[in-house]
């Protein structure tokens, strides 16, 4: 299995595979704040080294014991590919940073991962956790206050920047090219495109409350409208904005990329609100794995080759 740069590999030994049991004992001394979908939608992970089961699952709290008893960790994923997080590689296997992360989590629990890919939006991924269709969501899932009403999030495992793709002609007409683009958009009540069902619906309300927001189900249509001047800008994460220009270099003549400094887009793992022990175990896992040195998006772009030839 390919490890993300900056990550510390676990040794697959009995002690670490019993991390769930150890976490249960640690949590006892402190306070803590049915798989669904068609069978065809549950995609098994790539072959990996055999895992060693937890010695005595009966000692575990109910949420972890349920996973151990069924022998698999059901992981909710957004249905479409999002390189380098999750995508089909040239061999039509699931690959990417989220896939490797979820696979290692499953193996450390002593089970195999099964990926559920039926969610049409990222918000639907969250709803699958709420309905009990999956145990965890590792799906380029941004942390937002509205989502946190339904599920609990781990600490972030990767942090992106929010970004804008701005129509150069529309910006030039304002005569304010040197100004903060967020202030320009908000003061003009400019029209901004946002992908429906993403965290950026929430982010947009905070960044420019007086702007006109246009929600899109299709990213291609959204970019087309931006090129035609029907939108002033698009709000998305830095990876999606950069990939749009990389895949279509001719767009750089008409569109300007703006990284929003200080506007973070933290990605985390989601669990059901009652699964406190699983949440505790996952946070301990992330702390031991990364030791505060989270991978960067550039690390994953280097580690995971894209079948489309992206960087």
PDB file of C-alpha atoms in Angstrom:
ATOM      1  CA  UNK A   1       0.000   0.000   0.000  1.00  0.00           C
ATOM      2  CA  UNK A   2       1.296   3.441  -0.896  1.00  0.00           C
ATOM      3  CA  UNK A   3       1.759   5.713   2.090  1.00  0.00           C
ATOM      4  CA  UNK A   4       1.148   9.452   1.853  1.00  0.00           C
ATOM      5  CA  UNK A   5       4.281  11.551   2.275  1.00  0.00           C
ATOM      6  CA  UNK A   6       4.682  12.835   5.797  1.00  0.00           C
ATOM      7  CA  UNK A   7       2.867   9.849   7.285  1.00  0.00           C
ATOM      8  CA  UNK A   8       4.510   7.438   9.683  1.00  0.00           C
ATOM      9  CA  UNK A   9       3.776   3.796   8.785  1.00  0.00           C
ATOM     10  CA  UNK A  10       2.427   1.511  11.482  1.00  0.00           C
ATOM     11  CA  UNK A  11       4.016  -1.844  12.117  1.00  0.00           C
ATOM     12  CA  UNK A  12       1.344  -4.510  11.851  1.00  0.00           C
ATOM     13  CA  UNK A  13       1.957  -6.197  15.188  1.00  0.00           C
ATOM     14  CA  UNK A  14      -0.378  -7.449  17.852  1.00  0.00           C
ATOM     15  CA  UNK A  15       0.243  -4.487  20.140  1.00  0.00           C
ATOM     16  CA  UNK A  16      -0.805  -1.840  17.650  1.00  0.00           C
ATOM     17  CA  UNK A  17      -3.602  -3.910  16.228  1.00  0.00           C
ATOM     18  CA  UNK A  18      -4.966  -3.997  19.761  1.00  0.00           C
ATOM     19  CA  UNK A  19      -5.078  -0.197  19.749  1.00  0.00           C
ATOM     20  CA  UNK A  20      -8.847  -0.316  20.003  1.00  0.00           C
ATOM     21  CA  UNK A  21      -8.693  -2.235  23.275  1.00  0.00           C
ATOM     22  CA  UNK A  22      -6.033   0.083  24.668  1.00  0.00           C
ATOM     23  CA  UNK A  23      -8.063   3.129  23.684  1.00  0.00           C
ATOM     24  CA  UNK A  24     -11.063   1.721  25.537  1.00  0.00           C
ATOM     25  CA  UNK A  25      -9.052   1.433  28.747  1.00  0.00           C
ATOM     26  CA  UNK A  26      -7.665   4.955  28.370  1.00  0.00           C
ATOM     27  CA  UNK A  27     -11.090   6.476  27.778  1.00  0.00           C
ATOM     28  CA  UNK A  28     -12.477   4.846  30.915  1.00  0.00           C
ATOM     29  CA  UNK A  29     -10.402   7.270  32.979  1.00  0.00           C
ATOM     30  CA  UNK A  30     -11.607  10.488  31.315  1.00  0.00           C
ATOM     31  CA  UNK A  31     -14.808  12.156  30.109  1.00  0.00           C
ATOM     32  CA  UNK A  32     -15.632  12.302  26.377  1.00  0.00           C
ATOM     33  CA  UNK A  33     -17.572  14.937  24.835  1.00  0.00           C
ATOM     34  CA  UNK A  34     -26.331  -1.785   9.061  1.00  0.00           C
ATOM     35  CA  UNK A  35     -24.577  -1.294   5.966  1.00  0.00           C
ATOM     36  CA  UNK A  36     -26.955   0.013   3.264  1.00  0.00           C
ATOM     37  CA  UNK A  37     -26.911   0.515  -0.504  1.00  0.00           C
ATOM     38  CA  UNK A  38     -26.771  -1.967  -3.319  1.00  0.00           C
ATOM     39  CA  UNK A  39     -24.042  -4.573  -3.274  1.00  0.00           C
ATOM     40  CA  UNK A  40     -22.666  -3.195  -6.511  1.00  0.00           C
ATOM     41  CA  UNK A  41     -22.042   0.133  -4.809  1.00  0.00           C
ATOM     42  CA  UNK A  42     -19.826  -1.387  -2.108  1.00  0.00           C
ATOM     43  CA  UNK A  43     -16.341  -1.529  -3.592  1.00  0.00           C
ATOM     44  CA  UNK A  44     -13.719  -3.674  -1.905  1.00  0.00           C
ATOM     45  CA  UNK A  45     -10.281  -2.163  -1.384  1.00  0.00           C
ATOM     46  CA  UNK A  46      -7.169  -3.295  -3.203  1.00  0.00           C
ATOM     47  CA  UNK A  47      -5.471  -6.461  -1.890  1.00  0.00           C
ATOM     48  CA  UNK A  48      -3.424  -5.740   1.217  1.00  0.00           C
ATOM     49  CA  UNK A  49      -1.412  -7.711   3.790  1.00  0.00           C
ATOM     50  CA  UNK A  50      -3.442  -9.941   6.075  1.00  0.00           C
ATOM     51  CA  UNK A  51      -4.609  -8.335   9.290  1.00  0.00           C
ATOM     52  CA  UNK A  52      -4.557  -9.717  12.798  1.00  0.00           C
ATOM     53  CA  UNK A  53      -7.863  -9.545  14.705  1.00  0.00           C
ATOM     54  CA  UNK A  54      -8.223  -7.953  18.116  1.00  0.00           C
ATOM     55  CA  UNK A  55      -7.603 -10.744  20.679  1.00  0.00           C
ATOM     56  CA  UNK A  56     -10.903 -10.383  22.591  1.00  0.00           C
ATOM     57  CA  UNK A  57     -13.588  -8.195  20.922  1.00  0.00           C
ATOM     58  CA  UNK A  58     -15.917  -8.738  23.887  1.00  0.00           C
ATOM     59  CA  UNK A  59     -13.781  -6.277  25.857  1.00  0.00           C
ATOM     60  CA  UNK A  60     -14.500  -3.462  23.397  1.00  0.00           C
ATOM     61  CA  UNK A  61     -17.255  -0.836  23.614  1.00  0.00           C
ATOM     62  CA  UNK A  62     -20.311  -1.459  21.462  1.00  0.00           C
ATOM     63  CA  UNK A  63     -19.372   0.783  18.520  1.00  0.00           C
ATOM     64  CA  UNK A  64     -15.973  -0.836  17.968  1.00  0.00           C
ATOM     65  CA  UNK A  65     -17.260  -4.322  18.765  1.00  0.00           C
ATOM     66  CA  UNK A  66     -19.905  -4.024  16.028  1.00  0.00           C
ATOM     67  CA  UNK A  67     -17.181  -3.339  13.450  1.00  0.00           C
ATOM     68  CA  UNK A  68     -15.002  -6.204  14.661  1.00  0.00           C
ATOM     69  CA  UNK A  69     -17.928  -8.634  14.748  1.00  0.00           C
ATOM     70  CA  UNK A  70     -18.927  -8.002  11.130  1.00  0.00           C
ATOM     71  CA  UNK A  71     -15.286  -8.186   9.999  1.00  0.00           C
ATOM     72  CA  UNK A  72     -15.360  -5.058   7.844  1.00  0.00           C
ATOM     73  CA  UNK A  73     -15.279  -1.287   8.065  1.00  0.00           C
ATOM     74  CA  UNK A  74     -17.850   0.345   5.783  1.00  0.00           C
ATOM     75  CA  UNK A  75     -16.477   3.633   4.443  1.00  0.00           C
ATOM     76  CA  UNK A  76     -18.748   6.226   2.813  1.00  0.00           C
ATOM     77  CA  UNK A  77     -17.353   7.857  -0.342  1.00  0.00           C
ATOM     78  CA  UNK A  78     -18.674  10.449  -2.760  1.00  0.00           C
ATOM     79  CA  UNK A  79     -19.749   8.721  -5.984  1.00  0.00           C
ATOM     80  CA  UNK A  80     -17.521  10.670  -8.405  1.00  0.00           C
ATOM     81  CA  UNK A  81     -13.735  10.595  -8.519  1.00  0.00           C
ATOM     82  CA  UNK A  82     -11.834  13.351  -6.722  1.00  0.00           C
ATOM     83  CA  UNK A  83      -8.127  13.021  -7.499  1.00  0.00           C
ATOM     84  CA  UNK A  84      -5.862  12.624  -5.534  1.00  0.00           C
ATOM     85  CA  UNK A  85      -8.246  11.680  -2.719  1.00  0.00           C
ATOM     86  CA  UNK A  86     -10.208   8.830  -4.326  1.00  0.00           C
ATOM     87  CA  UNK A  87     -10.344   7.808  -7.964  1.00  0.00           C
ATOM     88  CA  UNK A  88     -10.068   4.838 -10.315  1.00  0.00           C
ATOM     89  CA  UNK A  89      -6.482   4.320 -11.466  1.00  0.00           C
ATOM     90  CA  UNK A  90      -5.360   2.923 -14.827  1.00  0.00           C
ATOM     91  CA  UNK A  91      -6.160  -0.608 -13.579  1.00  0.00           C
ATOM     92  CA  UNK A  92      -9.673   0.519 -12.552  1.00  0.00           C
ATOM     93  CA  UNK A  93      -8.802   0.080  -8.876  1.00  0.00           C
ATOM     94  CA  UNK A  94      -9.730   2.563  -6.189  1.00  0.00           C
ATOM     95  CA  UNK A  95      -6.663   4.635  -5.347  1.00  0.00           C
ATOM     96  CA  UNK A  96      -5.745   7.862  -3.593  1.00  0.00           C
ATOM     97  CA  UNK A  97      -4.911   9.332  -0.226  1.00  0.00           C
ATOM     98  CA  UNK A  98      -8.358   8.805   1.300  1.00  0.00           C
ATOM     99  CA  UNK A  99      -8.407   5.195   0.103  1.00  0.00           C
ATOM    100  CA  UNK A 100      -5.030   4.396   1.656  1.00  0.00           C
ATOM    101  CA  UNK A 101      -5.974   6.184   4.876  1.00  0.00           C
ATOM    102  CA  UNK A 102      -9.272   4.310   5.231  1.00  0.00           C
ATOM    103  CA  UNK A 103      -7.624   0.997   4.338  1.00  0.00           C
ATOM    104  CA  UNK A 104      -4.959   1.415   7.011  1.00  0.00           C
ATOM    105  CA  UNK A 105      -7.595   2.386   9.579  1.00  0.00           C
ATOM    106  CA  UNK A 106      -9.523  -0.802   8.815  1.00  0.00           C
ATOM    107  CA  UNK A 107      -6.409  -2.947   9.084  1.00  0.00           C
ATOM    108  CA  UNK A 108      -5.419  -1.386  12.398  1.00  0.00           C
ATOM    109  CA  UNK A 109      -8.883  -2.358  13.656  1.00  0.00           C
ATOM    110  CA  UNK A 110      -8.310  -5.908  12.417  1.00  0.00           C
ATOM    111  CA  UNK A 111     -10.910  -5.838   9.619  1.00  0.00           C
ATOM    112  CA  UNK A 112     -11.138  -5.183   5.870  1.00  0.00           C
ATOM    113  CA  UNK A 113     -12.465  -1.956   4.305  1.00  0.00           C
ATOM    114  CA  UNK A 114     -15.523  -1.849   2.053  1.00  0.00           C
ATOM    115  CA  UNK A 115     -16.230   1.407   0.217  1.00  0.00           C
ATOM    116  CA  UNK A 116     -19.803   2.591  -0.304  1.00  0.00           C
ATOM    117  CA  UNK A 117     -19.948   4.897  -3.368  1.00  0.00           C
ATOM    118  CA  UNK A 118     -23.569   5.932  -3.850  1.00  0.00           C
ATOM    119  CA  UNK A 119     -23.644   9.496  -2.479  1.00  0.00           C
ATOM    120  CA  UNK A 120     -24.521  12.067  -5.153  1.00  0.00           C
ATOM    121  CA  UNK A 121     -23.244  14.951  -2.985  1.00  0.00           C
ATOM    122  CA  UNK A 122     -20.820  15.376  -0.112  1.00  0.00           C
ATOM    123  CA  UNK A 123     -23.742  16.271   2.140  1.00  0.00           C
ATOM    124  CA  UNK A 124     -25.267  12.898   1.230  1.00  0.00           C
ATOM    125  CA  UNK A 125     -22.048  11.248   2.467  1.00  0.00           C
ATOM    126  CA  UNK A 126     -22.766  12.809   5.864  1.00  0.00           C
ATOM    127  CA  UNK A 127     -26.369  11.594   5.744  1.00  0.00           C
ATOM    128  CA  UNK A 128     -25.183   8.023   5.085  1.00  0.00           C
ATOM    129  CA  UNK A 129     -23.302   8.144   8.381  1.00  0.00           C
ATOM    130  CA  UNK A 130     -26.383   9.456  10.186  1.00  0.00           C
ATOM    131  CA  UNK A 131     -28.541   6.656   8.733  1.00  0.00           C
ATOM    132  CA  UNK A 132     -26.030   4.004   9.806  1.00  0.00           C
ATOM    133  CA  UNK A 133     -25.217   2.917   6.248  1.00  0.00           C
ATOM    134  CA  UNK A 134     -21.478   3.360   6.860  1.00  0.00           C
ATOM    135  CA  UNK A 135     -19.190   3.310   9.885  1.00  0.00           C
ATOM    136  CA  UNK A 136     -16.993   6.240   8.861  1.00  0.00           C
ATOM    137  CA  UNK A 137     -16.711   8.745   6.029  1.00  0.00           C
ATOM    138  CA  UNK A 138     -13.261   9.358   4.548  1.00  0.00           C
ATOM    139  CA  UNK A 139     -14.258  11.331   1.483  1.00  0.00           C
ATOM    140  CA  UNK A 140     -12.478  14.683   1.141  1.00  0.00           C
ATOM    141  CA  UNK A 141     -15.094  15.772   3.652  1.00  0.00           C
ATOM    142  CA  UNK A 142     -14.856  19.376   4.837  1.00  0.00           C
ATOM    143  CA  UNK A 143     -15.707  20.250   8.429  1.00  0.00           C
ATOM    144  CA  UNK A 144     -18.632  22.682   8.699  1.00  0.00           C
ATOM    145  CA  UNK A 145     -20.902  23.765  11.526  1.00  0.00           C
ATOM    146  CA  UNK A 146     -24.017  22.566   9.719  1.00  0.00           C
ATOM    147  CA  UNK A 147     -22.560  19.082   9.194  1.00  0.00           C
ATOM    148  CA  UNK A 148     -21.402  18.970  12.813  1.00  0.00           C
ATOM    149  CA  UNK A 149     -25.055  19.128  13.876  1.00  0.00           C
ATOM    150  CA  UNK A 150     -25.463  15.619  12.458  1.00  0.00           C
ATOM    151  CA  UNK A 151     -22.106  13.869  12.904  1.00  0.00           C
ATOM    152  CA  UNK A 152     -18.899  14.102  14.887  1.00  0.00           C
ATOM    153  CA  UNK A 153     -15.597  14.901  13.181  1.00  0.00           C
ATOM    154  CA  UNK A 154     -12.075  13.848  14.015  1.00  0.00           C
ATOM    155  CA  UNK A 155      -9.225  16.317  14.039  1.00  0.00           C
ATOM    156  CA  UNK A 156      -8.230  17.232  10.443  1.00  0.00           C
ATOM    157  CA  UNK A 157      -5.947  14.912   8.480  1.00  0.00           C
ATOM    158  CA  UNK A 158      -5.317  17.437   5.683  1.00  0.00           C
ATOM    159  CA  UNK A 159      -6.045  21.149   5.310  1.00  0.00           C
ATOM    160  CA  UNK A 160      -6.734  22.857   1.990  1.00  0.00           C
ATOM    161  CA  UNK A 161      -7.117  26.548   1.225  1.00  0.00           C
ATOM    162  CA  UNK A 162     -10.317  28.015  -0.129  1.00  0.00           C
ATOM    163  CA  UNK A 163      -9.911  29.633  -3.542  1.00  0.00           C
ATOM    164  CA  UNK A 164     -11.652  31.716  -6.192  1.00  0.00           C
ATOM    165  CA  UNK A 165     -11.631  31.479  -9.954  1.00  0.00           C
ATOM    166  CA  UNK A 166     -12.445  34.997 -11.185  1.00  0.00           C
ATOM    167  CA  UNK A 167     -13.519  36.203 -14.626  1.00  0.00           C
ATOM    168  CA  UNK A 168     -10.764  38.668 -15.592  1.00  0.00           C
ATOM    169  CA  UNK A 169     -13.031  40.801 -17.770  1.00  0.00           C
ATOM    170  CA  UNK A 170     -15.670  41.172 -15.063  1.00  0.00           C
ATOM    171  CA  UNK A 171     -12.987  42.106 -12.539  1.00  0.00           C
ATOM    172  CA  UNK A 172     -11.407  44.668 -14.897  1.00  0.00           C
ATOM    173  CA  UNK A 173     -14.770  46.383 -15.371  1.00  0.00           C
ATOM    174  CA  UNK A 174     -14.828  47.196 -11.662  1.00  0.00           C
ATOM    175  CA  UNK A 175     -11.473  48.987 -11.813  1.00  0.00           C
ATOM    176  CA  UNK A 176     -10.601  47.326  -8.507  1.00  0.00           C
ATOM    177  CA  UNK A 177      -8.126  44.629  -9.580  1.00  0.00           C
ATOM    178  CA  UNK A 178      -5.788  45.532  -6.702  1.00  0.00           C
ATOM    179  CA  UNK A 179      -8.487  45.297  -4.012  1.00  0.00           C
ATOM    180  CA  UNK A 180      -9.351  42.309  -1.847  1.00  0.00           C
ATOM    181  CA  UNK A 181     -11.525  40.156  -4.155  1.00  0.00           C
ATOM    182  CA  UNK A 182     -13.797  39.178  -1.262  1.00  0.00           C
ATOM    183  CA  UNK A 183     -14.609  42.828  -0.581  1.00  0.00           C
ATOM    184  CA  UNK A 184     -15.137  43.489  -4.277  1.00  0.00           C
ATOM    185  CA  UNK A 185     -17.576  40.588  -4.594  1.00  0.00           C
ATOM    186  CA  UNK A 186     -19.489  41.456  -1.445  1.00  0.00           C
ATOM    187  CA  UNK A 187     -19.717  45.203  -2.051  1.00  0.00           C
ATOM    188  CA  UNK A 188     -20.960  44.699  -5.619  1.00  0.00           C
ATOM    189  CA  UNK A 189     -23.338  41.887  -4.753  1.00  0.00           C
ATOM    190  CA  UNK A 190     -21.581  39.985  -7.531  1.00  0.00           C
ATOM    191  CA  UNK A 191     -22.782  36.578  -8.696  1.00  0.00           C
ATOM    192  CA  UNK A 192     -20.660  33.640  -7.506  1.00  0.00           C
ATOM    193  CA  UNK A 193     -20.969  30.016  -8.583  1.00  0.00           C
ATOM    194  CA  UNK A 194     -20.896  27.289  -5.919  1.00  0.00           C
ATOM    195  CA  UNK A 195     -21.158  23.527  -6.234  1.00  0.00           C
ATOM    196  CA  UNK A 196     -24.388  22.269  -4.639  1.00  0.00           C
ATOM    197  CA  UNK A 197     -23.999  19.895  -1.683  1.00  0.00           C
ATOM    198  CA  UNK A 198     -20.457  21.019  -0.815  1.00  0.00           C
ATOM    199  CA  UNK A 199     -19.038  22.820   2.200  1.00  0.00           C
ATOM    200  CA  UNK A 200     -18.642  25.931   0.063  1.00  0.00           C
ATOM    201  CA  UNK A 201     -22.358  26.662   0.297  1.00  0.00           C
ATOM    202  CA  UNK A 202     -21.712  27.374   3.990  1.00  0.00           C
ATOM    203  CA  UNK A 203     -18.369  29.065   3.391  1.00  0.00           C
ATOM    204  CA  UNK A 204     -19.874  31.495   0.860  1.00  0.00           C
ATOM    205  CA  UNK A 205     -22.368  32.866   3.382  1.00  0.00           C
ATOM    206  CA  UNK A 206     -19.490  33.781   5.686  1.00  0.00           C
ATOM    207  CA  UNK A 207     -17.096  35.090   3.025  1.00  0.00           C
ATOM    208  CA  UNK A 208     -19.494  37.348   1.131  1.00  0.00           C
ATOM    209  CA  UNK A 209     -22.975  37.460   2.713  1.00  0.00           C
ATOM    210  CA  UNK A 210     -24.230  40.131   0.288  1.00  0.00           C
ATOM    211  CA  UNK A 211     -23.125  38.361  -2.893  1.00  0.00           C
ATOM    212  CA  UNK A 212     -25.555  36.545  -5.174  1.00  0.00           C
ATOM    213  CA  UNK A 213     -24.981  32.785  -4.911  1.00  0.00           C
ATOM    214  CA  UNK A 214     -25.744  30.482  -7.824  1.00  0.00           C
ATOM    215  CA  UNK A 215     -25.769  26.759  -6.956  1.00  0.00           C
ATOM    216  CA  UNK A 216     -24.730  24.218  -9.580  1.00  0.00           C
ATOM    217  CA  UNK A 217     -25.033  20.442  -9.800  1.00  0.00           C
ATOM    218  CA  UNK A 218     -22.511  20.341 -12.657  1.00  0.00           C
ATOM    219  CA  UNK A 219     -19.009  21.811 -12.325  1.00  0.00           C
ATOM    220  CA  UNK A 220     -18.514  21.923 -16.093  1.00  0.00           C
ATOM    221  CA  UNK A 221     -21.633  24.056 -16.546  1.00  0.00           C
ATOM    222  CA  UNK A 222     -20.471  26.332 -13.731  1.00  0.00           C
ATOM    223  CA  UNK A 223     -17.095  26.899 -15.406  1.00  0.00           C
ATOM    224  CA  UNK A 224     -18.786  27.518 -18.771  1.00  0.00           C
ATOM    225  CA  UNK A 225     -20.979  30.206 -17.212  1.00  0.00           C
ATOM    226  CA  UNK A 226     -17.906  31.806 -15.646  1.00  0.00           C
ATOM    227  CA  UNK A 227     -16.139  31.898 -19.020  1.00  0.00           C
ATOM    228  CA  UNK A 228     -19.207  33.494 -20.605  1.00  0.00           C
ATOM    229  CA  UNK A 229     -19.342  36.225 -17.961  1.00  0.00           C
ATOM    230  CA  UNK A 230     -22.575  34.979 -16.414  1.00  0.00           C
ATOM    231  CA  UNK A 231     -20.673  34.622 -13.138  1.00  0.00           C
ATOM    232  CA  UNK A 232     -18.155  36.963 -11.533  1.00  0.00           C
ATOM    233  CA  UNK A 233     -16.324  34.109  -9.803  1.00  0.00           C
ATOM    234  CA  UNK A 234     -16.424  30.499  -8.615  1.00  0.00           C
ATOM    235  CA  UNK A 235     -15.674  29.502  -5.018  1.00  0.00           C
ATOM    236  CA  UNK A 236     -14.071  26.080  -4.467  1.00  0.00           C
ATOM    237  CA  UNK A 237     -11.044  24.469  -2.829  1.00  0.00           C
ATOM    238  CA  UNK A 238      -7.534  25.126  -4.123  1.00  0.00           C
ATOM    239  CA  UNK A 239      -7.169  21.628  -5.577  1.00  0.00           C
ATOM    240  CA  UNK A 240     -10.287  21.857  -7.752  1.00  0.00           C
ATOM    241  CA  UNK A 241      -9.475  25.412  -8.889  1.00  0.00           C
ATOM    242  CA  UNK A 242      -5.876  24.553  -9.807  1.00  0.00           C
ATOM    243  CA  UNK A 243      -6.933  21.380 -11.606  1.00  0.00           C
ATOM    244  CA  UNK A 244      -9.430  23.332 -13.699  1.00  0.00           C
ATOM    245  CA  UNK A 245      -6.636  25.540 -15.038  1.00  0.00           C
ATOM    246  CA  UNK A 246      -4.127  22.677 -15.328  1.00  0.00           C
ATOM    247  CA  UNK A 247      -6.542  20.583 -17.391  1.00  0.00           C
ATOM    248  CA  UNK A 248      -7.554  23.611 -19.492  1.00  0.00           C
ATOM    249  CA  UNK A 249      -4.524  25.950 -19.721  1.00  0.00           C
ATOM    250  CA  UNK A 250      -6.318  28.139 -22.270  1.00  0.00           C
ATOM    251  CA  UNK A 251      -8.694  29.208 -19.494  1.00  0.00           C
ATOM    252  CA  UNK A 252      -5.865  31.152 -17.801  1.00  0.00           C
ATOM    253  CA  UNK A 253      -6.310  33.921 -20.389  1.00  0.00           C
ATOM    254  CA  UNK A 254      -9.865  34.591 -19.211  1.00  0.00           C
ATOM    255  CA  UNK A 255      -9.815  33.359 -15.610  1.00  0.00           C
ATOM    256  CA  UNK A 256      -7.709  34.356 -12.608  1.00  0.00           C
ATOM    257  CA  UNK A 257      -6.898  32.030  -9.700  1.00  0.00           C
ATOM    258  CA  UNK A 258      -7.025  33.605  -6.232  1.00  0.00           C
ATOM    259  CA  UNK A 259      -5.999  31.620  -3.137  1.00  0.00           C
ATOM    260  CA  UNK A 260      -7.810  33.006  -0.103  1.00  0.00           C
ATOM    261  CA  UNK A 261      -5.100  33.377   2.514  1.00  0.00           C
ATOM    262  CA  UNK A 262      -6.283  32.436   5.981  1.00  0.00           C
ATOM    263  CA  UNK A 263      -9.463  30.776   4.691  1.00  0.00           C
ATOM    264  CA  UNK A 264      -8.915  27.110   5.475  1.00  0.00           C
ATOM    265  CA  UNK A 265     -10.816  24.063   4.303  1.00  0.00           C
ATOM    266  CA  UNK A 266     -10.036  21.322   6.875  1.00  0.00           C
ATOM    267  CA  UNK A 267     -10.766  17.726   5.880  1.00  0.00           C
ATOM    268  CA  UNK A 268     -11.680  15.190   8.563  1.00  0.00           C
ATOM    269  CA  UNK A 269     -13.255  11.785   9.168  1.00  0.00           C
ATOM    270  CA  UNK A 270     -16.942  11.700  10.145  1.00  0.00           C
ATOM    271  CA  UNK A 271     -18.588   9.216  12.518  1.00  0.00           C
ATOM    272  CA  UNK A 272     -22.093   8.839  13.929  1.00  0.00           C
ATOM    273  CA  UNK A 273     -22.756  11.075  16.963  1.00  0.00           C
ATOM    274  CA  UNK A 274     -23.115   8.145  19.385  1.00  0.00           C
ATOM    275  CA  UNK A 275     -19.830   6.456  18.407  1.00  0.00           C
ATOM    276  CA  UNK A 276     -17.617   8.132  20.994  1.00  0.00           C
ATOM    277  CA  UNK A 277     -15.138   5.281  21.350  1.00  0.00           C
ATOM    278  CA  UNK A 278     -14.629   5.048  17.584  1.00  0.00           C
ATOM    279  CA  UNK A 279     -14.064   8.815  17.467  1.00  0.00           C
ATOM    280  CA  UNK A 280     -11.542   8.599  20.302  1.00  0.00           C
ATOM    281  CA  UNK A 281      -9.735   5.717  18.595  1.00  0.00           C
ATOM    282  CA  UNK A 282      -9.586   7.588  15.259  1.00  0.00           C
ATOM    283  CA  UNK A 283      -8.175  10.722  16.865  1.00  0.00           C
ATOM    284  CA  UNK A 284      -5.542   8.647  18.638  1.00  0.00           C
ATOM    285  CA  UNK A 285      -4.740   6.912  15.339  1.00  0.00           C
ATOM    286  CA  UNK A 286      -4.293  10.244  13.514  1.00  0.00           C
ATOM    287  CA  UNK A 287      -2.142  11.623  16.306  1.00  0.00           C
ATOM    288  CA  UNK A 288       0.171   8.599  16.251  1.00  0.00           C
ATOM    289  CA  UNK A 289       0.266   8.453  12.457  1.00  0.00           C
ATOM    290  CA  UNK A 290       1.088  12.083  11.730  1.00  0.00           C
ATOM    291  CA  UNK A 291       2.445  13.379  15.056  1.00  0.00           C
ATOM    292  CA  UNK A 292       1.265  16.877  14.150  1.00  0.00           C
ATOM    293  CA  UNK A 293       2.920  16.834  10.697  1.00  0.00           C
ATOM    294  CA  UNK A 294      -0.103  16.622   8.410  1.00  0.00           C
ATOM    295  CA  UNK A 295       0.442  15.823   4.740  1.00  0.00           C
ATOM    296  CA  UNK A 296       0.003  18.616   2.204  1.00  0.00           C
ATOM    297  CA  UNK A 297      -2.042  18.420  -0.961  1.00  0.00           C
ATOM    298  CA  UNK A 298       1.183  18.714  -2.987  1.00  0.00           C
ATOM    299  CA  UNK A 299       2.467  15.572  -1.234  1.00  0.00           C
ATOM    300  CA  UNK A 300      -0.564  13.596  -2.375  1.00  0.00           C
ATOM    301  CA  UNK A 301      -0.355  14.985  -5.917  1.00  0.00           C
ATOM    302  CA  UNK A 302       3.210  13.672  -6.053  1.00  0.00           C
ATOM    303  CA  UNK A 303       2.456  10.325  -4.413  1.00  0.00           C
ATOM    304  CA  UNK A 304      -0.621   9.335  -6.420  1.00  0.00           C
ATOM    305  CA  UNK A 305      -0.324   9.230 -10.224  1.00  0.00           C
ATOM    306  CA  UNK A 306      -3.437  10.300 -12.081  1.00  0.00           C
ATOM    307  CA  UNK A 307      -4.670   8.262 -15.061  1.00  0.00           C
ATOM    308  CA  UNK A 308      -5.469  11.608 -16.697  1.00  0.00           C
ATOM    309  CA  UNK A 309      -1.875  12.785 -16.397  1.00  0.00           C
ATOM    310  CA  UNK A 310      -2.584  15.522 -13.864  1.00  0.00           C
ATOM    311  CA  UNK A 311       0.290  16.721 -11.664  1.00  0.00           C
TER     312      UNK A 311
END
